[in-house]
PDB file of C-alpha atoms and ligand atoms in Angstrom:
ATOM      1  CA  MET A   1     108.739 -40.992  -7.674  1.00  0.00           C
ATOM      2  CA  TYR A   2     110.072 -42.170  -4.322  1.00  0.00           C
ATOM      3  CA  GLN A   3     111.676 -45.248  -5.918  1.00  0.00           C
ATOM      4  CA  GLY A   4     113.238 -43.118  -8.627  1.00  0.00           C
ATOM      5  CA  SER A   5     114.846 -40.606  -6.293  1.00  0.00           C
ATOM      6  CA  CYS A   6     116.048 -43.386  -3.972  1.00  0.00           C
ATOM      7  CA  SER A   7     117.692 -45.363  -6.760  1.00  0.00           C
ATOM      8  CA  SER A   8     119.300 -42.273  -8.254  1.00  0.00           C
ATOM      9  CA  ARG A   9     120.683 -41.425  -4.794  1.00  0.00           C
ATOM     10  CA  VAL A  10     122.052 -44.981  -4.484  1.00  0.00           C
ATOM     11  CA  LEU A  11     123.530 -44.734  -7.977  1.00  0.00           C
ATOM     12  CA  SER A  12     125.142 -41.383  -7.304  1.00  0.00           C
ATOM     13  CA  SER A  13     126.670 -42.546  -4.010  1.00  0.00           C
ATOM     14  CA  PHE A  14     127.968 -45.679  -5.792  1.00  0.00           C
ATOM     15  CA  VAL A  15     129.571 -43.550  -8.496  1.00  0.00           C
ATOM     16  CA  GLN A  16     130.968 -41.272  -5.783  1.00  0.00           C
ATOM     17  CA  VAL A  17     132.548 -44.210  -3.940  1.00  0.00           C
ATOM     18  CA  LYS A  18     133.829 -45.790  -7.165  1.00  0.00           C
ATOM     19  CA  MET A  19     135.421 -42.545  -8.288  1.00  0.00           C
ATOM     20  CA  SER A  20     136.381 -41.232  -4.876  1.00  0.00           C
ATOM     21  CA  LEU A  21     140.078 -41.903  -5.396  1.00  0.00           C
ATOM     22  CA  THR A  22     140.532 -39.927  -8.600  1.00  0.00           C
ATOM     23  CA  GLY A  23     143.748 -37.936  -8.381  1.00  0.00           C
ATOM     24  CA  ARG A  24     145.316 -40.256  -5.795  1.00  0.00           C
ATOM     25  CA  THR A  25     148.421 -42.326  -6.515  1.00  0.00           C
ATOM     26  CA  ALA A  26     148.762 -45.793  -5.015  1.00  0.00           C
ATOM     27  CA  LEU A  27     151.893 -47.917  -4.648  1.00  0.00           C
ATOM     28  CA  VAL A  28     151.118 -51.644  -4.511  1.00  0.00           C
ATOM     29  CA  THR A  29     153.864 -54.107  -3.570  1.00  0.00           C
ATOM     30  CA  GLY A  30     153.550 -57.704  -4.752  1.00  0.00           C
ATOM     31  CA  PHE A  31     151.879 -56.223  -7.861  1.00  0.00           C
ATOM     32  CA  GLY A  32     152.448 -59.445  -9.837  1.00  0.00           C
ATOM     33  CA  GLY A  33     150.837 -61.687  -7.218  1.00  0.00           C
ATOM     34  CA  GLY A  34     147.237 -62.789  -6.728  1.00  0.00           C
ATOM     35  CA  MET A  35     146.155 -60.196  -4.178  1.00  0.00           C
ATOM     36  CA  GLY A  36     148.412 -57.447  -5.577  1.00  0.00           C
ATOM     37  CA  SER A  37     146.817 -57.788  -9.023  1.00  0.00           C
ATOM     38  CA  ALA A  38     143.288 -57.567  -7.628  1.00  0.00           C
ATOM     39  CA  ILE A  39     144.137 -54.658  -5.310  1.00  0.00           C
ATOM     40  CA  ALA A  40     145.773 -52.692  -8.137  1.00  0.00           C
ATOM     41  CA  LEU A  41     142.789 -53.298 -10.448  1.00  0.00           C
ATOM     42  CA  SER A  42     140.241 -52.287  -7.787  1.00  0.00           C
ATOM     43  CA  LEU A  43     142.207 -49.116  -7.001  1.00  0.00           C
ATOM     44  CA  ALA A  44     142.491 -48.317 -10.732  1.00  0.00           C
ATOM     45  CA  GLU A  45     138.709 -48.790 -11.089  1.00  0.00           C
ATOM     46  CA  ALA A  46     138.277 -46.307  -8.248  1.00  0.00           C
ATOM     47  CA  GLY A  47     140.281 -43.730 -10.196  1.00  0.00           C
ATOM     48  CA  CYS A  48     143.777 -44.149  -8.710  1.00  0.00           C
ATOM     49  CA  ARG A  49     146.966 -43.859 -10.644  1.00  0.00           C
ATOM     50  CA  ILE A  50     148.845 -47.110  -9.987  1.00  0.00           C
ATOM     51  CA  VAL A  51     152.519 -47.634  -9.256  1.00  0.00           C
ATOM     52  CA  GLY A  52     153.326 -51.325  -8.982  1.00  0.00           C
ATOM     53  CA  THR A  53     156.422 -53.046  -7.705  1.00  0.00           C
ATOM     54  CA  ASP A  54     157.587 -56.642  -7.571  1.00  0.00           C
ATOM     55  CA  ARG A  55     160.760 -58.685  -7.886  1.00  0.00           C
ATOM     56  CA  SER A  56     160.562 -58.905 -11.679  1.00  0.00           C
ATOM     57  CA  VAL A  57     158.434 -58.152 -14.738  1.00  0.00           C
ATOM     58  CA  SER A  58     156.295 -61.293 -14.971  1.00  0.00           C
ATOM     59  CA  ASP A  59     153.511 -62.010 -17.468  1.00  0.00           C
ATOM     60  CA  THR A  60     151.017 -61.092 -14.730  1.00  0.00           C
ATOM     61  CA  VAL A  61     152.732 -57.729 -14.290  1.00  0.00           C
ATOM     62  CA  LYS A  62     152.424 -57.068 -18.051  1.00  0.00           C
ATOM     63  CA  GLN A  63     148.753 -58.156 -18.088  1.00  0.00           C
ATOM     64  CA  ASN A  64     147.992 -55.934 -15.092  1.00  0.00           C
ATOM     65  CA  MET A  65     149.561 -52.924 -16.839  1.00  0.00           C
ATOM     66  CA  GLU A  66     147.361 -53.541 -19.892  1.00  0.00           C
ATOM     67  CA  LYS A  67     144.189 -54.033 -17.826  1.00  0.00           C
ATOM     68  CA  ILE A  68     144.866 -50.871 -15.823  1.00  0.00           C
ATOM     69  CA  LYS A  69     145.225 -48.870 -19.029  1.00  0.00           C
ATOM     70  CA  GLU A  70     141.903 -50.316 -20.266  1.00  0.00           C
ATOM     71  CA  ILE A  71     140.111 -49.649 -16.973  1.00  0.00           C
ATOM     72  CA  SER A  72     141.364 -46.171 -16.207  1.00  0.00           C
ATOM     73  CA  GLY A  73     142.870 -44.850 -19.413  1.00  0.00           C
ATOM     74  CA  GLN A  74     146.034 -44.137 -17.426  1.00  0.00           C
ATOM     75  CA  ASP A  75     149.392 -45.870 -17.791  1.00  0.00           C
ATOM     76  CA  ALA A  76     150.528 -47.648 -14.647  1.00  0.00           C
ATOM     77  CA  LEU A  77     154.164 -47.395 -13.630  1.00  0.00           C
ATOM     78  CA  PHE A  78     156.146 -50.457 -12.605  1.00  0.00           C
ATOM     79  CA  PHE A  79     159.494 -50.679 -10.836  1.00  0.00           C
ATOM     80  CA  GLU A  80     161.405 -53.803  -9.905  1.00  0.00           C
ATOM     81  CA  CYS A  81     162.414 -54.114  -6.267  1.00  0.00           C
ATOM     82  CA  ASP A  82     163.623 -56.972  -4.120  1.00  0.00           C
ATOM     83  CA  LEU A  83     162.143 -56.256  -0.702  1.00  0.00           C
ATOM     84  CA  LEU A  84     164.761 -58.506   0.890  1.00  0.00           C
ATOM     85  CA  ASN A  85     167.415 -56.021  -0.055  1.00  0.00           C
ATOM     86  CA  ARG A  86     167.592 -52.618   1.665  1.00  0.00           C
ATOM     87  CA  GLU A  87     169.540 -51.017  -1.184  1.00  0.00           C
ATOM     88  CA  SER A  88     166.838 -52.149  -3.577  1.00  0.00           C
ATOM     89  CA  ILE A  89     164.186 -50.568  -1.319  1.00  0.00           C
ATOM     90  CA  ASP A  90     166.176 -47.307  -1.138  1.00  0.00           C
ATOM     91  CA  HIS A  91     166.503 -47.362  -4.917  1.00  0.00           C
ATOM     92  CA  LEU A  92     162.733 -47.874  -5.311  1.00  0.00           C
ATOM     93  CA  CYS A  93     162.045 -44.920  -3.011  1.00  0.00           C
ATOM     94  CA  SER A  94     164.428 -42.605  -4.854  1.00  0.00           C
ATOM     95  CA  THR A  95     163.126 -43.707  -8.272  1.00  0.00           C
ATOM     96  CA  ILE A  96     159.548 -43.004  -7.202  1.00  0.00           C
ATOM     97  CA  ALA A  97     160.618 -39.605  -5.803  1.00  0.00           C
ATOM     98  CA  SER A  98     161.959 -38.637  -9.228  1.00  0.00           C
ATOM     99  CA  LYS A  99     159.285 -40.265 -11.442  1.00  0.00           C
ATOM    100  CA  VAL A 100     156.228 -39.466  -9.283  1.00  0.00           C
ATOM    101  CA  PRO A 101     156.857 -35.941  -7.976  1.00  0.00           C
ATOM    102  CA  SER A 102     153.294 -35.650  -6.631  1.00  0.00           C
ATOM    103  CA  GLY A 103     154.135 -38.483  -4.218  1.00  0.00           C
ATOM    104  CA  ILE A 104     152.403 -41.657  -3.060  1.00  0.00           C
ATOM    105  CA  ASP A 105     149.036 -41.110  -1.366  1.00  0.00           C
ATOM    106  CA  ILE A 106     148.171 -44.775  -0.761  1.00  0.00           C
ATOM    107  CA  LEU A 107     150.753 -47.381   0.180  1.00  0.00           C
ATOM    108  CA  VAL A 108     149.651 -51.013   0.055  1.00  0.00           C
ATOM    109  CA  ASN A 109     152.281 -53.207   1.719  1.00  0.00           C
ATOM    110  CA  ASN A 110     150.972 -56.387   0.154  1.00  0.00           C
ATOM    111  CA  ALA A 111     154.050 -58.450  -0.825  1.00  0.00           C
ATOM    112  CA  GLY A 112     154.787 -61.380   1.420  1.00  0.00           C
ATOM    113  CA  CYS A 113     156.363 -64.790   1.701  1.00  0.00           C
ATOM    114  CA  PHE A 114     155.524 -67.898   3.670  1.00  0.00           C
ATOM    115  CA  GLU A 115     157.423 -71.009   4.670  1.00  0.00           C
ATOM    116  CA  ARG A 116     155.481 -73.885   6.227  1.00  0.00           C
ATOM    117  CA  CYS A 117     157.786 -75.721   8.616  1.00  0.00           C
ATOM    118  CA  THR A 118     158.352 -76.725  12.220  1.00  0.00           C
ATOM    119  CA  MET A 119     160.475 -74.660  14.609  1.00  0.00           C
ATOM    120  CA  ASP A 120     163.121 -77.426  14.352  1.00  0.00           C
ATOM    121  CA  GLU A 121     163.262 -77.050  10.586  1.00  0.00           C
ATOM    122  CA  LYS A 122     163.261 -73.240  10.601  1.00  0.00           C
ATOM    123  CA  THR A 123     166.708 -71.856   9.846  1.00  0.00           C
ATOM    124  CA  PRO A 124     167.858 -68.430  11.078  1.00  0.00           C
ATOM    125  CA  GLU A 125     168.285 -67.419   7.416  1.00  0.00           C
ATOM    126  CA  SER A 126     164.698 -68.304   6.566  1.00  0.00           C
ATOM    127  CA  TRP A 127     163.506 -66.499   9.724  1.00  0.00           C
ATOM    128  CA  ASP A 128     165.417 -63.363   8.668  1.00  0.00           C
ATOM    129  CA  LYS A 129     163.939 -63.556   5.167  1.00  0.00           C
ATOM    130  CA  GLU A 130     160.339 -63.831   6.369  1.00  0.00           C
ATOM    131  CA  LEU A 131     160.814 -60.981   8.852  1.00  0.00           C
ATOM    132  CA  ALA A 132     162.565 -58.801   6.238  1.00  0.00           C
ATOM    133  CA  ILE A 133     159.890 -59.159   3.534  1.00  0.00           C
ATOM    134  CA  ASN A 134     156.780 -59.332   5.729  1.00  0.00           C
ATOM    135  CA  LEU A 135     157.683 -56.788   8.422  1.00  0.00           C
ATOM    136  CA  THR A 136     160.841 -54.746   7.827  1.00  0.00           C
ATOM    137  CA  ALA A 137     159.987 -53.800   4.222  1.00  0.00           C
ATOM    138  CA  PRO A 138     156.530 -52.425   5.207  1.00  0.00           C
ATOM    139  CA  PHE A 139     158.234 -50.407   7.964  1.00  0.00           C
ATOM    140  CA  LEU A 140     160.872 -48.977   5.591  1.00  0.00           C
ATOM    141  CA  LEU A 141     158.339 -48.114   2.870  1.00  0.00           C
ATOM    142  CA  SER A 142     155.915 -46.582   5.385  1.00  0.00           C
ATOM    143  CA  LYS A 143     158.736 -44.524   6.937  1.00  0.00           C
ATOM    144  CA  ASN A 144     159.670 -43.175   3.508  1.00  0.00           C
ATOM    145  CA  PHE A 145     156.230 -42.448   2.048  1.00  0.00           C
ATOM    146  CA  VAL A 146     154.576 -41.112   5.183  1.00  0.00           C
ATOM    147  CA  ILE A 147     156.713 -37.954   4.931  1.00  0.00           C
ATOM    148  CA  SER A 148     154.805 -36.632   1.900  1.00  0.00           C
ATOM    149  CA  MET A 149     151.477 -37.981   3.241  1.00  0.00           C
ATOM    150  CA  LYS A 150     151.981 -35.907   6.397  1.00  0.00           C
ATOM    151  CA  LYS A 151     152.807 -32.806   4.357  1.00  0.00           C
ATOM    152  CA  LYS A 152     149.601 -33.250   2.349  1.00  0.00           C
ATOM    153  CA  GLY A 153     147.566 -34.029   5.467  1.00  0.00           C
ATOM    154  CA  TRP A 154     146.152 -37.160   3.770  1.00  0.00           C
ATOM    155  CA  GLY A 155     147.473 -40.661   3.367  1.00  0.00           C
ATOM    156  CA  ARG A 156     146.459 -44.299   3.580  1.00  0.00           C
ATOM    157  CA  ILE A 157     148.716 -47.198   4.529  1.00  0.00           C
ATOM    158  CA  ILE A 158     147.308 -50.696   4.211  1.00  0.00           C
ATOM    159  CA  ASN A 159     149.308 -53.650   5.445  1.00  0.00           C
ATOM    160  CA  MET A 160     148.513 -57.174   4.304  1.00  0.00           C
ATOM    161  CA  SER A 161     148.754 -59.237   7.453  1.00  0.00           C
ATOM    162  CA  SER A 162     146.967 -62.566   7.852  1.00  0.00           C
ATOM    163  CA  VAL A 163     144.555 -64.297  10.169  1.00  0.00           C
ATOM    164  CA  VAL A 164     147.818 -65.745  11.517  1.00  0.00           C
ATOM    165  CA  GLY A 165     148.590 -62.192  12.653  1.00  0.00           C
ATOM    166  CA  LEU A 166     145.629 -62.518  15.041  1.00  0.00           C
ATOM    167  CA  LEU A 167     145.636 -66.217  15.928  1.00  0.00           C
ATOM    168  CA  SER A 168     148.330 -68.823  16.318  1.00  0.00           C
ATOM    169  CA  TYR A 169     148.574 -71.599  13.749  1.00  0.00           C
ATOM    170  CA  PRO A 170     151.003 -74.545  13.669  1.00  0.00           C
ATOM    171  CA  LEU A 171     153.924 -74.684  11.201  1.00  0.00           C
ATOM    172  CA  THR A 172     153.921 -70.896  10.680  1.00  0.00           C
ATOM    173  CA  ILE A 173     156.609 -69.797  13.121  1.00  0.00           C
ATOM    174  CA  GLY A 174     158.218 -67.011  11.057  1.00  0.00           C
ATOM    175  CA  TYR A 175     155.023 -66.126   9.226  1.00  0.00           C
ATOM    176  CA  CYS A 176     152.999 -65.862  12.444  1.00  0.00           C
ATOM    177  CA  ALA A 177     155.693 -63.743  14.121  1.00  0.00           C
ATOM    178  CA  SER A 178     156.055 -61.406  11.134  1.00  0.00           C
ATOM    179  CA  LYS A 179     152.318 -61.012  10.468  1.00  0.00           C
ATOM    180  CA  THR A 180     151.608 -60.425  14.177  1.00  0.00           C
ATOM    181  CA  GLY A 181     154.417 -57.858  14.155  1.00  0.00           C
ATOM    182  CA  LEU A 182     152.781 -56.250  11.125  1.00  0.00           C
ATOM    183  CA  VAL A 183     149.545 -55.806  13.092  1.00  0.00           C
ATOM    184  CA  GLY A 184     151.602 -54.119  15.839  1.00  0.00           C
ATOM    185  CA  LEU A 185     153.346 -51.908  13.279  1.00  0.00           C
ATOM    186  CA  THR A 186     149.937 -50.977  11.844  1.00  0.00           C
ATOM    187  CA  LYS A 187     148.623 -49.873  15.233  1.00  0.00           C
ATOM    188  CA  ALA A 188     151.784 -47.932  16.095  1.00  0.00           C
ATOM    189  CA  ILE A 189     151.740 -46.068  12.754  1.00  0.00           C
ATOM    190  CA  ALA A 190     147.991 -45.432  13.131  1.00  0.00           C
ATOM    191  CA  ALA A 191     148.476 -43.917  16.594  1.00  0.00           C
ATOM    192  CA  GLU A 192     151.395 -41.721  15.550  1.00  0.00           C
ATOM    193  CA  MET A 193     149.824 -40.553  12.295  1.00  0.00           C
ATOM    194  CA  ALA A 194     146.256 -40.005  13.515  1.00  0.00           C
ATOM    195  CA  PRO A 195     146.724 -36.214  13.948  1.00  0.00           C
ATOM    196  CA  HIS A 196     148.138 -35.923  10.417  1.00  0.00           C
ATOM    197  CA  GLY A 197     145.235 -37.279   8.335  1.00  0.00           C
ATOM    198  CA  VAL A 198     147.092 -40.524   7.645  1.00  0.00           C
ATOM    199  CA  THR A 199     145.295 -43.775   8.482  1.00  0.00           C
ATOM    200  CA  CYS A 200     146.950 -47.172   8.727  1.00  0.00           C
ATOM    201  CA  ASN A 201     144.996 -50.429   8.700  1.00  0.00           C
ATOM    202  CA  ALA A 202     145.784 -54.106   8.337  1.00  0.00           C
ATOM    203  CA  ILE A 203     143.885 -56.806   6.475  1.00  0.00           C
ATOM    204  CA  CYS A 204     143.958 -60.318   7.876  1.00  0.00           C
ATOM    205  CA  PRO A 205     142.815 -62.952   5.363  1.00  0.00           C
ATOM    206  CA  TYR A 206     142.632 -66.689   5.925  1.00  0.00           C
ATOM    207  CA  PHE A 207     143.219 -68.870   2.824  1.00  0.00           C
ATOM    208  CA  VAL A 208     142.706 -67.056  -0.489  1.00  0.00           C
ATOM    209  CA  ASP A 209     143.367 -68.957  -3.698  1.00  0.00           C
ATOM    210  CA  THR A 210     146.638 -67.412  -4.893  1.00  0.00           C
ATOM    211  CA  PRO A 211     150.104 -68.853  -5.678  1.00  0.00           C
ATOM    212  CA  ILE A 212     151.311 -68.434  -2.074  1.00  0.00           C
ATOM    213  CA  ILE A 213     149.125 -71.339  -0.899  1.00  0.00           C
ATOM    214  CA  GLN A 214     150.464 -73.834  -3.470  1.00  0.00           C
ATOM    215  CA  PRO A 215     153.348 -75.065  -1.242  1.00  0.00           C
ATOM    216  CA  VAL A 216     150.772 -75.780   1.487  1.00  0.00           C
ATOM    217  CA  LEU A 217     148.662 -77.799  -0.929  1.00  0.00           C
ATOM    218  CA  ASP A 218     151.799 -79.637  -2.142  1.00  0.00           C
ATOM    219  CA  ALA A 219     152.740 -80.471   1.454  1.00  0.00           C
ATOM    220  CA  LEU A 220     149.219 -81.712   2.195  1.00  0.00           C
ATOM    221  CA  LYS A 221     149.413 -83.938  -0.876  1.00  0.00           C
ATOM    222  CA  ARG A 222     152.709 -85.414   0.341  1.00  0.00           C
ATOM    223  CA  GLU A 223     151.449 -85.843   3.897  1.00  0.00           C
ATOM    224  CA  THR A 224     147.884 -87.047   3.325  1.00  0.00           C
ATOM    225  CA  GLY A 225     147.648 -87.894  -0.385  1.00  0.00           C
ATOM    226  CA  ALA A 226     144.816 -85.354  -0.756  1.00  0.00           C
ATOM    227  CA  SER A 227     144.469 -83.812  -4.215  1.00  0.00           C
ATOM    228  CA  ARG A 228     144.383 -80.022  -4.633  1.00  0.00           C
ATOM    229  CA  GLU A 229     140.587 -80.138  -4.946  1.00  0.00           C
ATOM    230  CA  GLU A 230     140.215 -82.281  -1.812  1.00  0.00           C
ATOM    231  CA  SER A 231     142.471 -80.030   0.245  1.00  0.00           C
ATOM    232  CA  MET A 232     140.677 -76.896  -0.967  1.00  0.00           C
ATOM    233  CA  GLU A 233     137.348 -78.476  -0.039  1.00  0.00           C
ATOM    234  CA  ASN A 234     138.684 -79.411   3.421  1.00  0.00           C
ATOM    235  CA  ILE A 235     139.985 -75.879   3.957  1.00  0.00           C
ATOM    236  CA  ARG A 236     136.715 -74.354   2.691  1.00  0.00           C
ATOM    237  CA  ASN A 237     134.841 -76.404   5.254  1.00  0.00           C
ATOM    238  CA  THR A 238     136.828 -74.822   8.095  1.00  0.00           C
ATOM    239  CA  TYR A 239     135.217 -71.460   7.232  1.00  0.00           C
ATOM    240  CA  PRO A 240     131.951 -70.867   9.097  1.00  0.00           C
ATOM    241  CA  THR A 241     130.640 -69.308   5.858  1.00  0.00           C
ATOM    242  CA  LYS A 242     131.934 -72.294   3.813  1.00  0.00           C
ATOM    243  CA  LYS A 243     133.197 -69.759   1.274  1.00  0.00           C
ATOM    244  CA  PHE A 244     136.672 -68.575   0.282  1.00  0.00           C
ATOM    245  CA  THR A 245     137.323 -64.850   0.328  1.00  0.00           C
ATOM    246  CA  THR A 246     138.153 -63.750  -3.224  1.00  0.00           C
ATOM    247  CA  THR A 247     141.042 -61.547  -4.292  1.00  0.00           C
ATOM    248  CA  LYS A 248     138.460 -59.121  -5.741  1.00  0.00           C
ATOM    249  CA  GLN A 249     136.813 -58.803  -2.314  1.00  0.00           C
ATOM    250  CA  ILE A 250     140.205 -57.980  -0.800  1.00  0.00           C
ATOM    251  CA  GLY A 251     140.834 -55.400  -3.557  1.00  0.00           C
ATOM    252  CA  ASP A 252     137.457 -53.779  -2.993  1.00  0.00           C
ATOM    253  CA  TYR A 253     138.026 -53.715   0.765  1.00  0.00           C
ATOM    254  CA  VAL A 254     141.286 -51.820   0.160  1.00  0.00           C
ATOM    255  CA  VAL A 255     139.292 -49.279  -1.872  1.00  0.00           C
ATOM    256  CA  PHE A 256     136.813 -48.969   0.999  1.00  0.00           C
ATOM    257  CA  LEU A 257     139.664 -48.323   3.473  1.00  0.00           C
ATOM    258  CA  CYS A 258     140.833 -45.489   1.210  1.00  0.00           C
ATOM    259  CA  SER A 259     137.343 -44.026   0.709  1.00  0.00           C
ATOM    260  CA  PRO A 260     135.749 -41.151   2.634  1.00  0.00           C
ATOM    261  CA  ALA A 261     133.549 -43.693   4.455  1.00  0.00           C
ATOM    262  CA  ALA A 262     136.676 -45.020   6.222  1.00  0.00           C
ATOM    263  CA  ASP A 263     138.174 -41.608   6.907  1.00  0.00           C
ATOM    264  CA  ASN A 264     137.925 -42.075  10.680  1.00  0.00           C
ATOM    265  CA  MET A 265     138.910 -45.760  10.765  1.00  0.00           C
ATOM    266  CA  THR A 266     142.496 -46.384  11.735  1.00  0.00           C
ATOM    267  CA  GLY A 267     144.520 -49.054  13.517  1.00  0.00           C
ATOM    268  CA  LEU A 268     142.124 -51.819  12.479  1.00  0.00           C
ATOM    269  CA  ALA A 269     143.283 -55.374  11.811  1.00  0.00           C
ATOM    270  CA  THR A 270     140.272 -56.793   9.995  1.00  0.00           C
ATOM    271  CA  PRO A 271     139.857 -60.539   9.624  1.00  0.00           C
ATOM    272  CA  CYS A 272     138.704 -61.321   6.061  1.00  0.00           C
ATOM    273  CA  ASP A 273     138.189 -64.946   6.900  1.00  0.00           C
ATOM    274  CA  GLY A 274     134.566 -65.991   6.588  1.00  0.00           C
ATOM    275  CA  GLY A 275     134.281 -65.963  10.381  1.00  0.00           C
ATOM    276  CA  TYR A 276     137.219 -68.366  10.921  1.00  0.00           C
ATOM    277  CA  SER A 277     138.667 -66.268  13.749  1.00  0.00           C
ATOM    278  CA  ILE A 278     135.419 -66.001  15.733  1.00  0.00           C
ATOM    279  CA  VAL A 279     134.751 -69.703  16.297  1.00  0.00           C
TER     280      VAL A 279
HETATM  281  N1  LIG B 301     146.662 -66.115  -0.211  1.00  0.00           N
HETATM  282  C1  LIG B 301     146.460 -66.306   1.077  1.00  0.00           C
HETATM  283  O1  LIG B 301     145.871 -67.312   1.499  1.00  0.00           O
HETATM  284  C2  LIG B 301     146.908 -65.265   2.069  1.00  0.00           C
HETATM  285  C3  LIG B 301     146.338 -65.289   3.356  1.00  0.00           C
HETATM  286  C4  LIG B 301     146.752 -64.340   4.279  1.00  0.00           C
HETATM  287  C5  LIG B 301     147.656 -63.366   3.923  1.00  0.00           C
HETATM  288  N2  LIG B 301     148.191 -63.364   2.672  1.00  0.00           N
HETATM  289  C6  LIG B 301     149.168 -62.317   2.348  1.00  0.00           C
HETATM  290  O2  LIG B 301     148.747 -61.652   1.181  1.00  0.00           O
HETATM  291  C7  LIG B 301     149.876 -61.044   0.558  1.00  0.00           C
HETATM  292  C8  LIG B 301     149.824 -61.311  -0.930  1.00  0.00           C
HETATM  293  O3  LIG B 301     150.005 -62.694  -1.160  1.00  0.00           O
HETATM  294  P1  LIG B 301     149.230 -63.476  -2.308  1.00  0.00           P
HETATM  295  O4  LIG B 301     148.223 -64.298  -1.645  1.00  0.00           O
HETATM  296  O5  LIG B 301     148.820 -62.533  -3.370  1.00  0.00           O
HETATM  297  O6  LIG B 301     150.378 -64.455  -2.808  1.00  0.00           O
HETATM  298  P2  LIG B 301     151.293 -64.356  -4.113  1.00  0.00           P
HETATM  299  O7  LIG B 301     152.333 -65.382  -3.938  1.00  0.00           O
HETATM  300  O8  LIG B 301     150.438 -64.392  -5.309  1.00  0.00           O
HETATM  301  O9  LIG B 301     151.920 -62.891  -4.006  1.00  0.00           O
HETATM  302  C9  LIG B 301     153.034 -62.581  -3.195  1.00  0.00           C
HETATM  303  C10 LIG B 301     153.753 -61.431  -3.869  1.00  0.00           C
HETATM  304  O10 LIG B 301     154.846 -61.012  -3.038  1.00  0.00           O
HETATM  305  C11 LIG B 301     155.961 -60.841  -3.893  1.00  0.00           C
HETATM  306  N3  LIG B 301     157.233 -60.995  -3.186  1.00  0.00           N
HETATM  307  C12 LIG B 301     157.662 -62.073  -2.479  1.00  0.00           C
HETATM  308  N4  LIG B 301     158.937 -61.904  -2.104  1.00  0.00           N
HETATM  309  C13 LIG B 301     159.321 -60.672  -2.569  1.00  0.00           C
HETATM  310  C14 LIG B 301     160.528 -59.940  -2.518  1.00  0.00           C
HETATM  311  N5  LIG B 301     161.644 -60.415  -1.938  1.00  0.00           N
HETATM  312  N6  LIG B 301     160.561 -58.729  -3.086  1.00  0.00           N
HETATM  313  C15 LIG B 301     159.473 -58.216  -3.715  1.00  0.00           C
HETATM  314  N7  LIG B 301     158.298 -58.879  -3.807  1.00  0.00           N
HETATM  315  C16 LIG B 301     158.233 -60.098  -3.244  1.00  0.00           C
HETATM  316  C17 LIG B 301     155.814 -61.959  -4.935  1.00  0.00           C
HETATM  317  O11 LIG B 301     156.636 -61.747  -6.068  1.00  0.00           O
HETATM  318  C18 LIG B 301     154.330 -61.874  -5.217  1.00  0.00           C
HETATM  319  O12 LIG B 301     154.019 -60.907  -6.178  1.00  0.00           O
HETATM  320  C19 LIG B 301     151.107 -61.631   1.271  1.00  0.00           C
HETATM  321  O13 LIG B 301     151.596 -60.680   2.198  1.00  0.00           O
HETATM  322  C20 LIG B 301     150.545 -62.828   1.997  1.00  0.00           C
HETATM  323  O14 LIG B 301     151.305 -63.150   3.134  1.00  0.00           O
HETATM  324  C21 LIG B 301     147.828 -64.286   1.747  1.00  0.00           C
END
């Protein structure tokens, strides 16, 4: 009797959490990337309507649209946008205003770029690009979509920073500056929006196996001769947990940040790094 009522309570709270985002609409940038795919699928599983954006319609984008339809029964929307280009961002915002009149409830600023190089090698153009995609685009999108979130008295902004947004790391000059800036942006938005029911949090992963890390693995191969497998093993061993965070775990953490359980959590910059940042 006791066991039965306990497990049914657990089951009902699980269903509640899983379905807690029904009726919400989420915009996910970097929808065709490793994290963006997983975040969009986790949000769709939780009941969200998904609006994806990326530079182009890749095979991954098409597969994500199909999976989202299977998972939720709802068609996802997808709009191309180059986050390097302000006109393209303005166009995305106006397209969403006309195609999604109910507005965006959850904004996931996930898209990002990374160049591994020394300060000597870093060009001003590459610096501008990293800052524009990793920091300015999240600011511009937040500024646009927070207007309707404030009117509704509910909104969630989630910014994909990095463990490099919390700690320094060599050969990441523009990335470190932009991801640290993104943590600052997160806290400033959180403070300003706290009275309006809008939370803003950042996620700070260490290495996650997605396409963005391939240039690092290529560079390690050139510099040390290590194969992909060897480098991944070496990186895995720098985690206290000796485990990589998965894209699915990141996606599910985004769902948690949007759930009622996280209603009073704002301005966080959470390391998702197997304890890397605490040792
Ligand atoms: N994978 C990791 O180890 C790791 C660790 C920490 C933080 N991150 C961050 O996670 C986020 C997602 O990266 P990922 O790991 O999924 O890598 P990814 O390369 O799979 O995805 C990056 C996405 O950003 C998009 N993007 C890049 N430039 C763009 C532009 N100009 N306009 C529009 N979209 C653009 C790409 O098209 C891609 O979809 C990034 O912000 C990245 O910095 C990743």
